[in-house]
Structure formats: C-alpha cells, structure tokens
Coordinates of C-alpha atoms in Angstrom, one line a residue:
Chain A
M1 CA 95.3 70.9 90.0
Q2 CA 98.8 70.1 91.3
G3 CA 98.6 73.2 93.5
L4 CA 95.3 72.1 95.0
A5 CA 96.8 68.7 95.7
V6 CA 99.8 70.2 97.5
L7 CA 97.5 72.5 99.6
F8 CA 95.2 69.6 100.6
V9 CA 98.1 67.3 101.5
F10 CA 99.6 70.0 103.8
Q11 CA 96.2 70.5 105.4
F12 CA 95.9 66.8 105.9
I13 CA 99.4 66.5 107.4
G14 CA 98.4 69.4 109.8
I15 CA 95.2 67.6 110.8
A16 CA 97.1 64.4 111.4
L17 CA 99.7 66.1 113.6
H18 CA 96.9 67.8 115.5
W19 CA 95.3 64.4 116.0
L20 CA 98.7 63.2 117.3
G21 CA 98.6 65.9 120.0
V22 CA 100.1 69.1 118.5
P23 CA 98.0 71.8 120.3
L24 CA 97.4 74.1 117.3
P25 CA 94.4 73.9 114.8
G26 CA 95.3 71.3 112.1
T27 CA 94.8 73.8 109.3
V28 CA 97.2 76.3 110.9
I29 CA 99.9 73.6 111.4
G30 CA 99.4 72.9 107.7
L31 CA 99.8 76.6 106.9
I32 CA 103.0 76.8 109.0
L33 CA 104.6 73.7 107.4
F34 CA 103.6 74.9 103.9
T35 CA 105.2 78.3 104.5
V36 CA 108.4 76.7 105.8
S37 CA 108.5 74.4 102.8
L38 CA 108.2 77.4 100.5
F39 CA 111.1 79.1 102.2
A40 CA 113.1 75.9 102.2
G41 CA 112.4 75.4 98.5
V42 CA 110.7 72.0 99.0
V43 CA 107.6 73.5 97.4
K44 CA 108.2 75.7 94.3
L45 CA 106.2 78.9 94.1
D46 CA 105.2 78.1 90.5
T47 CA 103.4 74.9 91.5
V48 CA 101.1 76.6 93.9
E49 CA 100.9 80.3 92.9
R50 CA 97.9 80.1 90.6
T51 CA 95.7 77.9 92.7
S52 CA 96.5 79.9 95.8
S53 CA 95.7 83.3 94.3
L54 CA 92.4 81.8 93.0
L55 CA 91.5 80.4 96.4
L56 CA 92.5 83.6 98.3
R57 CA 90.6 85.8 95.9
H58 CA 87.4 83.8 96.5
M59 CA 87.8 83.3 100.2
L60 CA 84.5 85.1 100.6
L61 CA 82.6 82.4 98.7
F62 CA 83.9 79.7 101.0
F63 CA 82.6 81.3 104.1
T64 CA 79.2 82.3 102.7
P65 CA 77.6 79.1 104.2
V66 CA 79.2 80.0 107.6
I67 CA 77.8 83.5 107.4
L68 CA 74.3 82.1 106.7
A69 CA 74.6 79.8 109.7
T70 CA 75.6 82.9 111.7
T71 CA 72.2 84.6 111.2
H72 CA 70.7 81.6 113.0
V73 CA 73.2 81.7 115.9
V74 CA 73.2 85.4 116.5
S75 CA 69.4 85.5 116.9
S76 CA 69.7 82.6 119.5
T77 CA 72.1 84.7 121.7
R78 CA 70.2 87.9 121.6
G79 CA 70.6 88.5 125.3
Q80 CA 74.3 89.0 124.8
L81 CA 74.1 91.3 121.8
V82 CA 75.7 94.2 123.8
A83 CA 78.7 92.1 124.8
F84 CA 79.0 90.8 121.3
S85 CA 79.0 94.3 119.6
A86 CA 81.1 96.1 122.3
S87 CA 83.7 93.4 122.3
L88 CA 83.8 93.5 118.5
V89 CA 84.2 97.2 118.1
I90 CA 86.6 97.8 121.0
S91 CA 88.9 95.1 120.0
L92 CA 88.9 96.2 116.4
L93 CA 89.9 99.7 117.3
A94 CA 92.5 98.4 119.8
V95 CA 94.1 96.3 117.1
L96 CA 94.1 99.0 114.4
F97 CA 95.7 101.4 117.0
T98 CA 98.3 99.0 118.3
T99 CA 99.6 97.5 115.1
G100 CA 99.4 100.9 113.3
V101 CA 101.2 102.9 115.9
V102 CA 103.8 100.3 116.9
T103 CA 104.7 99.5 113.3
N104 CA 104.8 103.1 112.3
A105 CA 107.1 104.1 115.2
L106 CA 109.5 101.2 114.5
L107 CA 109.6 101.9 110.8
K108 CA 110.4 105.6 111.5
L109 CA 113.1 104.6 113.9
R110 CA 114.7 102.6 111.2
T111 CA 114.3 105.2 108.5
T112 CA 116.1 107.8 110.6
A113 CA 118.8 105.3 111.5
D114 CA 119.6 104.4 107.9
A115 CA 117.7 105.8 105.0
E116 CA 117.3 102.8 102.7
T117 CA 116.4 103.3 99.1
S118 CA 113.7 100.7 99.1
E119 CA 112.1 102.4 102.1
A120 CA 112.3 105.8 100.5
S121 CA 110.4 104.4 97.5
A122 CA 107.8 102.9 99.9
E123 CA 107.0 106.2 101.3
Chain B
M1 CA 61.2 70.8 95.9
N2 CA 62.1 69.6 99.3
E3 CA 63.8 66.5 98.1
I4 CA 65.8 68.4 95.4
A5 CA 66.8 70.9 98.0
S6 CA 68.3 68.2 100.2
S7 CA 70.8 67.3 97.5
P8 CA 74.2 68.8 98.1
V9 CA 74.1 70.1 94.5
F10 CA 71.3 72.5 95.5
G11 CA 73.5 74.3 98.1
I12 CA 76.6 74.3 95.8
A13 CA 74.7 75.5 92.7
T14 CA 72.8 78.3 94.4
T15 CA 75.7 79.6 96.3
L16 CA 78.1 79.6 93.3
A17 CA 75.5 81.2 91.0
I18 CA 74.5 83.9 93.5
Y19 CA 78.2 84.6 94.3
A20 CA 79.1 84.9 90.7
A21 CA 76.1 87.2 90.0
S22 CA 77.1 89.4 93.0
L23 CA 80.6 89.8 91.7
V24 CA 79.2 91.1 88.4
L25 CA 76.9 93.4 90.2
H26 CA 79.8 94.7 92.4
K27 CA 81.7 95.7 89.2
R28 CA 78.8 97.9 88.1
V29 CA 77.6 99.1 91.6
K30 CA 80.6 99.8 93.8
W31 CA 78.8 100.0 97.1
A32 CA 77.0 96.6 96.7
H33 CA 79.6 94.6 98.5
P34 CA 79.4 90.9 97.5
L35 CA 79.5 89.8 101.1
I36 CA 76.2 91.6 101.8
T37 CA 74.5 90.9 98.4
T38 CA 75.4 87.2 98.4
T39 CA 74.2 86.7 102.0
V40 CA 70.9 88.6 101.6
A41 CA 70.1 86.9 98.2
L42 CA 70.7 83.4 99.6
L43 CA 68.7 84.1 102.7
L44 CA 65.8 85.4 100.6
L45 CA 66.0 82.4 98.3
L46 CA 65.9 79.9 101.2
K47 CA 63.0 81.7 102.8
F48 CA 60.8 81.9 99.7
A49 CA 61.7 78.4 98.5
H50 CA 60.9 77.1 102.0
V51 CA 64.3 75.4 102.3
S52 CA 65.7 75.0 105.8
L53 CA 69.2 76.0 106.6
E54 CA 70.0 72.4 107.4
Q55 CA 69.0 71.2 103.9
Y56 CA 71.1 74.0 102.4
Q57 CA 74.1 73.0 104.5
H58 CA 74.4 69.6 102.7
G59 CA 75.9 71.6 99.9
G60 CA 77.1 74.5 102.0
D61 CA 79.4 72.3 104.0
I62 CA 81.2 71.2 100.9
I63 CA 81.9 74.8 99.9
T64 CA 83.1 75.5 103.4
L65 CA 85.5 72.6 103.1
M66 CA 87.5 74.7 100.6
L67 CA 88.4 77.1 103.5
G68 CA 91.0 74.5 104.5
P69 CA 93.2 74.7 101.4
A70 CA 92.5 78.4 101.1
T71 CA 93.9 79.0 104.6
V72 CA 97.0 76.9 103.8
A73 CA 97.4 79.0 100.7
L74 CA 98.0 82.1 102.9
G75 CA 101.6 80.8 103.0
V76 CA 102.0 82.1 99.5
P77 CA 101.6 85.8 100.4
I78 CA 103.8 85.3 103.4
Y79 CA 106.5 83.9 101.3
K80 CA 106.2 86.4 98.4
H81 CA 106.0 89.5 100.6
A82 CA 108.5 88.4 103.2
T83 CA 111.1 88.3 100.5
R84 CA 110.1 91.7 99.3
L85 CA 109.6 93.3 102.7
K86 CA 112.7 91.8 104.2
H87 CA 114.1 95.2 105.4
A88 CA 110.9 96.0 107.3
L89 CA 110.2 92.5 108.6
P90 CA 111.2 93.0 112.3
A91 CA 109.1 96.2 112.6
L92 CA 106.1 94.5 110.8
S93 CA 106.2 91.3 112.8
L94 CA 106.5 93.1 116.1
G95 CA 103.6 95.4 115.3
I96 CA 101.5 92.5 114.0
V97 CA 102.1 90.2 116.9
A98 CA 101.4 93.1 119.4
G99 CA 98.1 93.8 117.6
A100 CA 97.1 90.2 117.6
F101 CA 97.8 89.9 121.3
V102 CA 95.9 93.1 122.1
G103 CA 93.0 91.9 119.9
M104 CA 92.5 88.7 121.9
I105 CA 92.8 90.4 125.3
T106 CA 90.5 93.3 124.5
A107 CA 87.8 91.1 122.8
G108 CA 87.8 88.5 125.6
V109 CA 87.9 91.0 128.5
T110 CA 85.3 93.3 127.1
A111 CA 82.9 90.4 126.5
A112 CA 83.6 89.0 130.1
L113 CA 83.1 92.4 131.7
L114 CA 79.7 92.8 130.0
G115 CA 78.5 89.5 131.4
A116 CA 78.9 87.3 128.4
S117 CA 78.8 83.5 129.0
Q118 CA 82.0 81.6 129.0
E119 CA 81.2 80.2 125.6
M120 CA 80.7 83.7 124.3
V121 CA 83.9 85.0 125.7
M122 CA 85.8 82.1 124.1
S123 CA 84.1 82.9 120.8
A124 CA 85.2 86.5 121.1
V125 CA 88.8 85.8 121.7
P126 CA 89.8 84.7 118.2
K127 CA 87.7 87.4 116.5
S128 CA 90.4 89.6 115.2
V129 CA 91.8 87.0 112.8
T130 CA 91.0 85.8 109.3
T131 CA 87.7 83.9 109.4
P132 CA 88.8 80.3 108.6
I133 CA 91.4 80.5 111.4
A134 CA 88.9 82.2 113.7
I135 CA 86.6 79.2 113.2
E136 CA 89.4 76.7 114.0
V137 CA 90.6 78.6 117.1
A138 CA 87.0 78.9 118.3
K139 CA 86.6 75.1 118.1
Q140 CA 89.8 74.6 120.0
L141 CA 88.7 77.0 122.8
H142 CA 85.2 75.4 122.9
G143 CA 83.6 78.7 121.7
I144 CA 80.9 78.8 119.1
P145 CA 82.6 78.9 115.7
E146 CA 79.7 80.7 114.0
I147 CA 79.9 83.5 116.5
S148 CA 83.6 83.9 116.0
A149 CA 83.1 83.9 112.2
A150 CA 80.4 86.5 112.4
M151 CA 82.6 88.8 114.6
A152 CA 85.6 88.3 112.3
V153 CA 83.5 89.1 109.2
I154 CA 81.9 92.2 110.8
A155 CA 85.3 93.4 112.1
G156 CA 86.6 93.0 108.6
A157 CA 83.8 95.0 107.1
I158 CA 83.9 97.9 109.6
G159 CA 87.7 98.1 109.4
S160 CA 87.8 98.1 105.7
L161 CA 85.3 101.0 105.7
V162 CA 86.8 103.3 108.3
G163 CA 90.3 101.9 109.0
P164 CA 92.4 104.1 106.6
E165 CA 90.7 107.3 107.8
L166 CA 91.2 106.4 111.5
L167 CA 94.8 105.5 110.9
R168 CA 95.4 108.9 109.2
R169 CA 94.0 110.6 112.3
L170 CA 96.3 108.6 114.4
R171 CA 99.2 109.9 112.2
V172 CA 100.1 106.5 111.0
S173 CA 101.7 107.8 107.8
H174 CA 103.9 104.9 106.6
D175 CA 102.1 102.8 104.0
L176 CA 103.6 99.6 105.3
A177 CA 102.2 100.4 108.8
V178 CA 98.7 101.2 107.4
G179 CA 98.7 97.9 105.6
A180 CA 99.9 95.9 108.6
A181 CA 97.2 97.5 110.8
M182 CA 94.5 96.8 108.2
G183 CA 95.6 93.2 107.7
T184 CA 95.8 92.4 111.4
A185 CA 92.5 94.1 112.4
S186 CA 90.4 93.4 109.3
H187 CA 92.2 90.5 107.5
A188 CA 90.8 89.6 104.1
L189 CA 88.3 92.5 103.8
G190 CA 90.9 95.0 105.1
T191 CA 93.4 93.7 102.7
A192 CA 91.0 94.0 99.8
R193 CA 90.5 97.6 100.7
C194 CA 94.3 98.1 100.7
V195 CA 94.6 96.5 97.3
R196 CA 92.4 99.3 96.0
D197 CA 94.5 102.0 97.8
S198 CA 98.1 101.1 97.3
E199 CA 100.3 98.1 96.4
V200 CA 102.7 98.8 99.2
Q201 CA 99.8 98.7 101.7
A202 CA 98.4 95.5 100.1
S203 CA 101.7 93.7 100.5
S204 CA 102.0 94.3 104.2
A205 CA 98.3 93.7 104.7
S206 CA 98.4 90.2 103.2
L207 CA 101.5 89.4 105.2
A208 CA 99.8 90.8 108.3
M209 CA 96.6 88.7 107.7
A210 CA 98.6 85.5 107.5
L211 CA 101.1 86.2 110.3
A212 CA 98.4 87.4 112.7
G213 CA 96.4 84.2 112.1
I214 CA 99.4 82.1 113.0
A215 CA 100.3 84.3 116.0
T216 CA 96.8 84.2 117.3
S217 CA 96.4 80.4 117.1
I218 CA 99.8 80.0 118.9
M219 CA 98.8 82.4 121.6
A220 CA 95.3 80.8 121.9
V221 CA 97.0 77.6 123.2
G222 CA 97.8 79.6 126.3
V223 CA 94.3 80.9 126.9
P224 CA 92.8 77.9 128.8
V225 CA 95.9 78.0 131.1
V226 CA 95.5 81.7 131.8
M227 CA 91.7 81.2 132.4
R228 CA 92.4 78.4 134.9
L229 CA 95.0 80.4 136.8
S230 CA 92.9 83.5 137.0
S231 CA 89.8 81.6 138.2
R232 CA 92.0 79.9 140.9
I233 CA 93.4 83.3 142.0
L234 CA 89.9 84.7 142.2
A235 CA 88.8 81.7 144.2
H236 CA 91.7 82.3 146.6
L237 CA 90.8 86.0 147.0
H238 CA 87.2 85.1 147.8
S239 CA 88.0 82.5 150.4

C-alpha cells in the first residue's frame, strides 16, 4: 500500500509539473523524478519493490480497455491501413536492427579493450 | 442488463475475471497469449450481452488509470539493473537512444510517405515505446492515443515472436545487446519473451523498455518544431 501511495504521489507531482509548463507527459516526469529519487536514496527500494513488480507484471491488464477501444478506432481509419501496417513493421525492424547492432558493436569494442569478469560471465 | 452494464463495476469485474482466466489458460496452453484471449473474450462478451463499448469503459477507464503508477514503477527496473549493468551502461544507453530515435523517424516518415493524415503520422511517431508512454506522447503530439496504443501492442507482439531469430541472423550475439534491442523495439512483450530466454537478456530488456520510453518522450518535444521547420522549408521551395 505504501508503495502504491509513493507511485501515485510521483505521478501526481509529474502531472502538476506538466500543468505548470514542463513539456513532457506528466507520467514520464513522474517516472524520471521517481528514478532519480531511487538513486538518491530518497525512496528506498524496499518500500516500492513489491508493488512495482506486481504492477509491471500485470501491465497487460491495465491496457486491455485501451486495446478494446482500438478495435473501434482501427476500423474507422480503414483507408489508412497500409500506412498503419507499413509504418509499424518498418519501424519495428529498424529499431531492432539499430539497437541490436549498435549495442553489440559497442559491447564488443569494450570486451576486446578490457576483458572484464562480469562481462565474460554475461556471454 | 443495460443499467447494470453501465455501472463501473461491470467493466472492472468482467475485465479482471477474464484476464485472470486467460492467465490460467496460458499456463496450460502456451500459444494462447493472454493479450489475444482477453481481448477476444471481452469483445465476444460485449457483443453477445449487447453492451456498448461506451458502457464498458465506465469501468474500463478505472482499470486504465492504473497505467499511471505502473509507468512510474518502471523506475524500479532502471534502478535495479543500472546498478547491476553499470559496466555496460554507456553501450546500452547509446544503443537504446539510437534505436528510439530511429524508431520515431522511420514510423513517422513511412506513414507520411504513404499518404497518412497528419493525425495518423503523429500517432505513428511514438509507436516504438511502451504502451502507456505511447498513449501519453500521442496525446501531446495531438495524435490518436488508441492508434498509438494499437501500434505499440502489435509491434510488441511481432517483435516478441520473431525478434530473437532476426537478431541471431544479424549476428547480434551478445545477450545484453539482444535484450536491449527487444526492450527498445518490443517493450513489455519483448521483455516478457526475454525473461523466458535468459536472465541477462531480461535485465537489459527491462532497462531498455524504461530508458527508451523516457528518451522518446524527451525527443517528442522536438517533433512539432521539426514539423514546422520542414513545412516552412517546403513552402519556400514551392514558391
């Protein structure tokens, strides 16, 4: 319960800051402030860990109503279905490729530079 | 029936019950993904009980409300895995931010080239990010949040199915890199797939999902500016 309170308070702070003119979505401001607070030790991991893992595990449940609404919206933009699908697939492949290849290359560079034990165990 | 269905309890009870049942089914029948079974079962229920989507959303909206704290909770995997993945953090962040950037550009440009409306293009831009953040960014860009959500979910599903195989063909061999790519491109569903494959992949995937969400919403602030500039340049070229 404490965990849920902390999460909601951070979301609320984010929404308030957005309302005051910060140009990011309120929830994302909340996420950034919450993460910073964890690193700064203002929020203890113990307080939020259980609630967070429960919420993250059931993320799917929370956007089920959004998915239902989607079926309605997608059928109303039928004329743009090609743009919709092509944009989806091309961008998905581009992201997989970019992040995968860039990260892999950078990690290899590091591994050859100094073979770290933790990295060897990760392989 | 109609009066009962308008109560928020109807939407909450049916969604929770069907979701719980689909989780049980998923344990027995591996290919019956809860995303698909929950959606189909709810749609059928609404259809046969003659309940409109609007009535259902009285309760549905309350469930969706929980996406807020769930998104903030993404800070926990960032914190936990950043401490653990410290040595690889520069490589991971660079790869993740590059992927998020490419994702926005390719989604927006592809949609625009294929003649999508401005609203549709703006809905496509935040598509390669975890669904709750995609919804928020879409609102900000005056896109259609439901379209962004649909694209994000479908990208998640496709990526979680074919991602690891594709990455192997691209010779992405490092587990941390595979996870980062899956988390950036297919967020929650991609991460769930990594959890099944390897713990190392899962850790970089959850870090990637959260970081890519933040990076995309920060970069999205610049999108309207870029759009205005490019339309001005186009207008100049035409005159």
